[in-house]
Amino acid sequence: MALLAADLTIGGEVITVASSYIATANSILHANGTPLFCDINDEYLIDVDQISGKITKRSRGIMPVHLYGHPADMDEINKTAEKNNLFVVEDCAQSHGALYKGKMTGTLSDMGCFSFYSTKNMTVCGDGGMITTNDKKNAEKIKLLRNHGQYPKDVHTLVGYTARLNTVNAAIGRVQLKYLPKWIEARRNAAKKYNELLKDVGEIVLPPGDSKDKKPSYHLFEIKTKKRDKLLKFLKDNGIICLIHYPTPIPYQPIYKRMFGYKEGGFPKSEELSKQAMDLPMFPELKDSEIKYISEKIHEFFSR
Ligand SMILES: Cc1ncc(COP(=O)(O)O)c(C=O)c1O
């Protein structure tokens, strides 16, 4: 709906990133646009140096993803967008509470799209989402779109959807919102502990951490290792379940290969991440003793 509010027209191109959940790119297709993909940088986020090379006369927007709760390089993205008259919509599905230069993700561009899916930093006990914008026109159009374009009653001025957030879910979300800062702080503390306990394991790459400009919210604690699949199994055998986000870059999903003819080799860094990345358990209630146990098991695996 953010893309529709931004007037993405049929065939309009939106530049996004190969390494994300498929919903990022699907949203562009659902809005009748065409996704174009950039590879990732060393922070596993859209490589801003590739954006300019993807711009054509059909380009309409850029959709960076703050994947794993790590803010993308918004200044560079906004600069390129401004220069080329493009809109920017942030995919904040994983970045509730992440800060870029002291500002929350979702406030750094034209619009921010949040997910309240049950694994996210906050949920609404069921599916739901939120769009943030400072632009009144966008807000009004999205309010129309979510309610079949109806205003006033029985007058429909555009083709909309049934996409209102269920009121019970919304009520749950409002309560969760109060806890969100505390939960994010707990995630940041857990990330700090993992970093301390795992810094000496030479064979893993720890996630990009805090920097002068970025304060991640650690939705996921993503590590990278060439021995990913063996480590996953070893940890599972020791009662530790780790997941892979994501085993296949979006352009290599069967439907994208079929629609756009993508072939392996086009997004080498995303491919490498998909083969080497795994996320360690990360949630606010994670105990220090559990982080210690998980870290000890990782040390044990690499010292065998
Ligand atoms: C990066 C990313 N984008 C988009 C989505 C889609 O969000 P939703 O499932 O709420 O539609 C998700 C999560 O599901 C996600 O992780």
Tab-separated table of C-alpha atoms and ligand atoms in Angstrom:
chain	number	residue	atom	x	y	z
A	1	MET	CA	0.000	0.000	0.000
A	2	ALA	CA	2.932	2.300	0.584
A	3	LEU	CA	3.998	1.656	-2.989
A	4	LEU	CA	0.491	2.359	-4.265
A	5	ALA	CA	0.391	5.537	-2.202
A	6	ALA	CA	3.693	6.509	-3.808
A	7	ASP	CA	1.944	6.199	-7.185
A	8	LEU	CA	3.963	3.262	-8.413
A	9	THR	CA	2.482	2.749	-11.848
A	10	ILE	CA	2.398	-0.387	-14.013
A	11	GLY	CA	5.912	-1.463	-14.921
A	12	GLY	CA	7.518	1.179	-12.688
A	13	GLU	CA	10.802	-0.106	-11.336
A	14	VAL	CA	11.706	-0.234	-7.662
A	15	ILE	CA	15.296	-0.947	-6.713
A	16	THR	CA	15.659	-3.256	-3.761
A	17	VAL	CA	18.014	-5.900	-2.403
A	18	ALA	CA	18.550	-9.560	-3.306
A	19	SER	CA	18.955	-10.715	0.281
A	20	SER	CA	15.684	-10.303	2.143
A	21	TYR	CA	12.440	-12.080	2.806
A	22	ILE	CA	10.507	-12.582	-0.431
A	23	ALA	CA	7.708	-10.256	0.748
A	24	THR	CA	10.002	-7.277	0.070
A	25	ALA	CA	10.076	-7.930	-3.658
A	26	ASN	CA	6.593	-9.421	-3.843
A	27	SER	CA	5.147	-6.157	-2.548
A	28	ILE	CA	6.560	-4.444	-5.648
A	29	LEU	CA	4.954	-7.032	-7.935
A	30	HIS	CA	1.653	-6.774	-6.067
A	31	ALA	CA	1.707	-3.035	-6.754
A	32	ASN	CA	2.194	-3.811	-10.487
A	33	GLY	CA	5.814	-2.690	-10.399
A	34	THR	CA	9.043	-4.462	-11.308
A	35	PRO	CA	11.689	-5.190	-8.682
A	36	LEU	CA	15.337	-4.685	-9.610
A	37	PHE	CA	17.896	-6.125	-7.242
A	38	CYS	CA	21.192	-4.893	-5.838
A	39	ASP	CA	23.636	-7.177	-4.080
A	40	ILE	CA	24.549	-6.633	-0.422
A	41	ASN	CA	27.488	-4.912	1.251
A	42	ASP	CA	29.580	-6.182	4.172
A	43	GLU	CA	26.766	-5.298	6.583
A	44	TYR	CA	24.378	-7.618	4.672
A	45	LEU	CA	22.387	-4.583	3.490
A	46	ILE	CA	21.687	-3.029	0.101
A	47	ASP	CA	24.972	-2.027	-1.551
A	48	VAL	CA	24.352	1.636	-2.213
A	49	ASP	CA	27.143	1.744	-4.797
A	50	GLN	CA	25.030	-0.485	-7.036
A	51	ILE	CA	21.866	1.610	-6.931
A	52	SER	CA	22.844	4.225	-9.536
A	53	GLY	CA	23.719	1.484	-12.030
A	54	LYS	CA	20.175	0.108	-11.784
A	55	ILE	CA	18.416	3.381	-12.512
A	56	THR	CA	16.549	3.563	-15.834
A	57	LYS	CA	13.870	5.874	-17.183
A	58	ARG	CA	11.271	3.509	-15.680
A	59	SER	CA	12.702	3.825	-12.148
A	60	ARG	CA	10.226	5.078	-9.572
A	61	GLY	CA	11.638	4.206	-6.174
A	62	ILE	CA	14.125	2.530	-3.877
A	63	MET	CA	13.190	0.066	-1.169
A	64	PRO	CA	16.038	-0.572	1.274
A	65	VAL	CA	15.600	-3.285	3.901
A	66	HIS	CA	16.943	-2.838	7.445
A	67	LEU	CA	17.612	-6.564	7.550
A	68	TYR	CA	18.225	-8.273	10.888
A	69	GLY	CA	17.518	-4.910	12.560
A	70	HIS	CA	20.573	-3.200	11.035
A	71	PRO	CA	19.857	0.194	9.464
A	72	ALA	CA	20.719	0.598	5.788
A	73	ASP	CA	22.831	3.539	4.593
A	74	MET	CA	19.920	5.959	4.415
A	75	ASP	CA	21.806	9.195	3.693
A	76	GLU	CA	23.341	7.776	0.531
A	77	ILE	CA	20.042	6.177	-0.480
A	78	ASN	CA	18.070	9.383	0.043
A	79	LYS	CA	20.691	11.395	-1.834
A	80	THR	CA	20.484	9.100	-4.868
A	81	ALA	CA	16.688	9.150	-4.669
A	82	GLU	CA	16.529	12.922	-4.541
A	83	LYS	CA	18.925	13.289	-7.442
A	84	ASN	CA	16.830	10.948	-9.581
A	85	ASN	CA	13.380	11.968	-8.368
A	86	LEU	CA	12.625	8.571	-6.798
A	87	PHE	CA	10.574	7.740	-3.722
A	88	VAL	CA	12.082	5.749	-0.865
A	89	VAL	CA	10.105	3.208	1.145
A	90	GLU	CA	11.946	1.522	4.003
A	91	ASP	CA	11.247	-2.144	4.734
A	92	CYS	CA	11.277	-1.978	8.531
A	93	ALA	CA	9.775	-5.441	9.056
A	94	GLN	CA	12.813	-6.431	11.134
A	95	SER	CA	13.946	-3.069	12.450
A	96	HIS	CA	11.493	-1.817	15.058
A	97	GLY	CA	13.547	0.448	17.284
A	98	ALA	CA	16.764	0.444	15.239
A	99	LEU	CA	18.423	3.855	15.089
A	100	TYR	CA	20.243	5.596	12.262
A	101	LYS	CA	22.010	8.826	13.250
A	102	GLY	CA	19.765	8.960	16.298
A	103	LYS	CA	16.514	8.567	14.346
A	104	MET	CA	14.251	5.527	14.263
A	105	THR	CA	14.096	3.498	11.096
A	106	GLY	CA	10.753	4.163	9.472
A	107	THR	CA	11.237	7.925	9.877
A	108	LEU	CA	14.129	8.246	7.451
A	109	SER	CA	12.352	8.322	4.106
A	110	ASP	CA	8.934	8.808	2.494
A	111	MET	CA	7.411	5.807	4.241
A	112	GLY	CA	8.364	2.923	6.518
A	113	CYS	CA	6.630	-0.469	6.496
A	114	PHE	CA	6.596	-2.502	9.702
A	115	SER	CA	5.556	-6.112	10.215
A	116	PHE	CA	3.925	-7.456	13.341
A	117	TYR	CA	4.298	-11.080	12.254
A	118	SER	CA	4.690	-13.298	15.278
A	119	THR	CA	8.520	-13.536	15.184
A	120	LYS	CA	9.099	-9.784	15.019
A	121	ASN	CA	10.399	-7.447	17.737
A	122	MET	CA	6.766	-6.790	18.610
A	123	THR	CA	3.643	-8.519	17.379
A	124	VAL	CA	-0.114	-8.154	17.503
A	125	CYS	CA	-0.791	-11.863	18.159
A	126	GLY	CA	-1.658	-12.513	14.556
A	127	ASP	CA	-0.623	-10.928	11.297
A	128	GLY	CA	-0.588	-7.179	10.983
A	129	GLY	CA	1.575	-4.265	9.992
A	130	MET	CA	1.999	-0.521	10.096
A	131	ILE	CA	3.079	2.188	7.700
A	132	THR	CA	4.756	5.330	8.979
A	133	THR	CA	4.915	8.570	7.039
A	134	ASN	CA	5.237	12.281	7.639
A	135	ASP	CA	3.379	13.059	4.461
A	136	LYS	CA	-0.330	13.804	4.892
A	137	LYS	CA	-1.128	12.881	1.298
A	138	ASN	CA	0.427	9.435	1.698
A	139	ALA	CA	-1.341	8.882	5.017
A	140	GLU	CA	-4.734	9.834	3.576
A	141	LYS	CA	-4.287	7.609	0.537
A	142	ILE	CA	-3.239	4.631	2.655
A	143	LYS	CA	-6.275	5.128	4.900
A	144	LEU	CA	-8.442	5.008	1.782
A	145	LEU	CA	-6.619	1.980	0.338
A	146	ARG	CA	-7.084	-0.084	3.475
A	147	ASN	CA	-10.845	0.461	3.360
A	148	HIS	CA	-11.778	-0.076	-0.294
A	149	GLY	CA	-11.178	3.561	-1.121
A	150	GLN	CA	-14.252	4.581	0.809
A	151	TYR	CA	-14.769	8.193	1.904
A	152	PRO	CA	-17.290	9.397	2.829
A	153	LYS	CA	-19.511	6.400	3.539
A	154	ASP	CA	-20.598	4.545	0.393
A	155	VAL	CA	-18.450	6.692	-1.874
A	156	HIS	CA	-15.416	4.872	-3.344
A	157	THR	CA	-12.803	7.029	-5.031
A	158	LEU	CA	-10.141	4.402	-5.679
A	159	VAL	CA	-9.787	0.621	-5.865
A	160	GLY	CA	-8.760	-0.386	-2.380
A	161	TYR	CA	-8.609	-3.458	-0.202
A	162	THR	CA	-9.911	-4.939	2.998
A	163	ALA	CA	-6.677	-4.296	4.865
A	164	ARG	CA	-7.692	-2.785	8.169
A	165	LEU	CA	-5.836	-3.971	11.237
A	166	ASN	CA	-8.214	-6.090	13.303
A	167	THR	CA	-9.121	-4.020	16.373
A	168	VAL	CA	-8.307	-6.798	18.860
A	169	ASN	CA	-4.884	-7.222	17.235
A	170	ALA	CA	-4.416	-3.445	17.327
A	171	ALA	CA	-5.265	-3.352	21.033
A	172	ILE	CA	-2.681	-6.061	21.737
A	173	GLY	CA	-0.147	-4.154	19.642
A	174	ARG	CA	-0.694	-0.958	21.628
A	175	VAL	CA	0.136	-2.799	24.844
A	176	GLN	CA	3.171	-4.512	23.277
A	177	LEU	CA	4.415	-1.130	22.082
A	178	LYS	CA	4.896	-0.080	25.701
A	179	TYR	CA	7.222	-3.016	26.271
A	180	LEU	CA	9.107	-2.604	23.000
A	181	PRO	CA	11.940	-0.354	24.283
A	182	LYS	CA	12.618	-2.776	27.139
A	183	TRP	CA	12.583	-5.764	24.791
A	184	ILE	CA	14.951	-4.083	22.350
A	185	GLU	CA	17.322	-3.205	25.166
A	186	ALA	CA	17.275	-6.888	26.191
A	187	ARG	CA	18.144	-7.888	22.622
A	188	ARG	CA	20.999	-5.370	22.576
A	189	ASN	CA	22.327	-6.768	25.855
A	190	ALA	CA	22.099	-10.312	24.519
A	191	ALA	CA	23.992	-9.243	21.378
A	192	LYS	CA	26.673	-7.654	23.546
A	193	LYS	CA	27.101	-10.881	25.515
A	194	TYR	CA	27.276	-13.025	22.379
A	195	ASN	CA	29.883	-10.654	20.964
A	196	GLU	CA	31.996	-10.862	24.112
A	197	LEU	CA	31.793	-14.637	24.371
A	198	LEU	CA	32.326	-15.366	20.677
A	199	LYS	CA	34.928	-12.761	19.722
A	200	ASP	CA	37.747	-15.310	19.824
A	201	VAL	CA	36.144	-17.849	17.513
A	202	GLY	CA	38.196	-17.261	14.397
A	203	GLU	CA	35.988	-19.238	12.068
A	204	ILE	CA	32.836	-17.187	12.499
A	205	VAL	CA	32.027	-13.686	11.376
A	206	LEU	CA	29.996	-11.820	13.988
A	207	PRO	CA	27.234	-9.464	12.830
A	208	PRO	CA	27.979	-5.798	12.191
A	209	GLY	CA	27.612	-4.124	15.556
A	210	ASP	CA	26.903	-0.627	16.804
A	211	SER	CA	28.734	2.200	15.093
A	212	LYS	CA	28.802	5.987	15.299
A	213	ASP	CA	25.763	6.238	13.019
A	214	LYS	CA	23.944	2.965	13.623
A	215	LYS	CA	22.355	1.393	16.644
A	216	PRO	CA	20.859	-1.918	15.510
A	217	SER	CA	17.909	-3.511	17.256
A	218	TYR	CA	19.227	-7.075	16.787
A	219	HIS	CA	16.023	-8.629	15.547
A	220	LEU	CA	18.323	-11.491	14.563
A	221	PHE	CA	21.876	-12.243	15.631
A	222	GLU	CA	23.292	-13.408	12.345
A	223	ILE	CA	26.681	-15.132	12.259
A	224	LYS	CA	28.534	-16.346	9.206
A	225	THR	CA	30.700	-19.455	8.924
A	226	LYS	CA	31.889	-21.723	6.134
A	227	LYS	CA	30.894	-24.647	8.345
A	228	ARG	CA	27.317	-23.418	8.704
A	229	ASP	CA	25.446	-26.640	8.001
A	230	LYS	CA	27.640	-28.737	10.311
A	231	LEU	CA	27.415	-26.148	13.070
A	232	LEU	CA	23.623	-26.004	12.718
A	233	LYS	CA	23.424	-29.772	13.161
A	234	PHE	CA	25.854	-29.819	16.076
A	235	LEU	CA	23.892	-27.111	17.896
A	236	LYS	CA	20.599	-28.844	17.149
A	237	ASP	CA	22.003	-32.086	18.607
A	238	ASN	CA	22.762	-30.050	21.720
A	239	GLY	CA	19.248	-28.659	21.994
A	240	ILE	CA	19.949	-25.305	20.327
A	241	ILE	CA	17.741	-24.427	17.395
A	242	CYS	CA	19.188	-21.942	14.935
A	243	LEU	CA	17.528	-20.782	11.728
A	244	ILE	CA	18.712	-19.556	8.340
A	245	HIS	CA	17.573	-16.166	7.069
A	246	TYR	CA	17.541	-16.767	4.127
A	247	PRO	CA	18.714	-19.924	2.364
A	248	THR	CA	17.917	-18.535	-1.118
A	249	PRO	CA	18.375	-14.960	-2.371
A	250	ILE	CA	15.063	-13.657	-3.767
A	251	PRO	CA	16.138	-13.600	-7.458
A	252	TYR	CA	16.947	-17.326	-7.250
A	253	GLN	CA	13.539	-18.336	-5.978
A	254	PRO	CA	11.827	-20.471	-8.637
A	255	ILE	CA	9.126	-17.899	-9.305
A	256	TYR	CA	11.664	-15.075	-9.831
A	257	LYS	CA	13.816	-17.265	-12.071
A	258	ARG	CA	10.747	-18.119	-14.105
A	259	MET	CA	9.472	-14.548	-14.328
A	260	PHE	CA	12.761	-12.714	-14.845
A	261	GLY	CA	15.293	-15.363	-15.926
A	262	TYR	CA	17.697	-14.767	-13.041
A	263	LYS	CA	20.632	-17.195	-12.849
A	264	GLU	CA	23.004	-17.964	-9.988
A	265	GLY	CA	26.163	-15.861	-10.062
A	266	GLY	CA	24.512	-12.443	-10.368
A	267	PHE	CA	24.513	-11.620	-6.647
A	268	PRO	CA	27.674	-13.238	-5.246
A	269	LYS	CA	27.592	-11.648	-1.789
A	270	SER	CA	23.942	-12.526	-1.236
A	271	GLU	CA	24.715	-16.056	-2.388
A	272	GLU	CA	27.608	-16.352	0.019
A	273	LEU	CA	25.428	-15.099	2.865
A	274	SER	CA	22.685	-17.580	2.006
A	275	LYS	CA	25.221	-20.412	2.228
A	276	GLN	CA	27.058	-19.249	5.354
A	277	ALA	CA	24.610	-17.333	7.521
A	278	MET	CA	22.663	-18.654	10.461
A	279	ASP	CA	21.085	-16.877	13.376
A	280	LEU	CA	21.678	-17.745	16.982
A	281	PRO	CA	18.735	-17.769	19.400
A	282	MET	CA	17.726	-14.152	20.026
A	283	PHE	CA	14.725	-12.997	22.024
A	284	PRO	CA	14.275	-10.657	25.006
A	285	GLU	CA	13.848	-13.448	27.575
A	286	LEU	CA	17.098	-15.174	26.564
A	287	LYS	CA	19.039	-15.794	29.763
A	288	ASP	CA	22.737	-15.082	30.304
A	289	SER	CA	23.201	-18.755	31.204
A	290	GLU	CA	21.653	-19.758	27.860
A	291	ILE	CA	23.919	-17.374	25.924
A	292	LYS	CA	26.869	-18.836	27.823
A	293	TYR	CA	25.788	-22.408	27.017
A	294	ILE	CA	25.269	-21.614	23.308
A	295	SER	CA	28.649	-19.851	23.134
A	296	GLU	CA	30.411	-22.722	24.878
A	297	LYS	CA	28.924	-25.178	22.409
A	298	ILE	CA	30.126	-23.028	19.501
A	299	HIS	CA	33.649	-22.962	21.015
A	300	GLU	CA	33.448	-26.736	21.479
A	301	PHE	CA	32.427	-27.244	17.823
A	302	PHE	CA	35.344	-25.242	16.476
A	303	SER	CA	37.925	-26.764	18.815
A	304	ARG	CA	37.119	-30.385	17.895
B	1	LIG	C1	12.313	-8.152	5.619
B	1	LIG	C2	10.836	-8.467	5.603
B	1	LIG	N1	10.039	-7.803	4.764
B	1	LIG	C3	8.708	-8.027	4.739
B	1	LIG	C4	8.125	-8.937	5.582
B	1	LIG	C5	6.638	-9.137	5.476
B	1	LIG	O1	5.960	-8.809	6.594
B	1	LIG	P1	4.497	-9.428	6.816
B	1	LIG	O2	4.693	-10.902	6.990
B	1	LIG	O3	3.997	-8.766	8.036
B	1	LIG	O4	3.725	-9.099	5.602
B	1	LIG	C6	8.911	-9.655	6.482
B	1	LIG	C7	8.392	-10.623	7.453
B	1	LIG	O5	7.540	-11.405	7.365
B	1	LIG	C8	10.304	-9.422	6.494
B	1	LIG	O6	11.110	-10.069	7.349
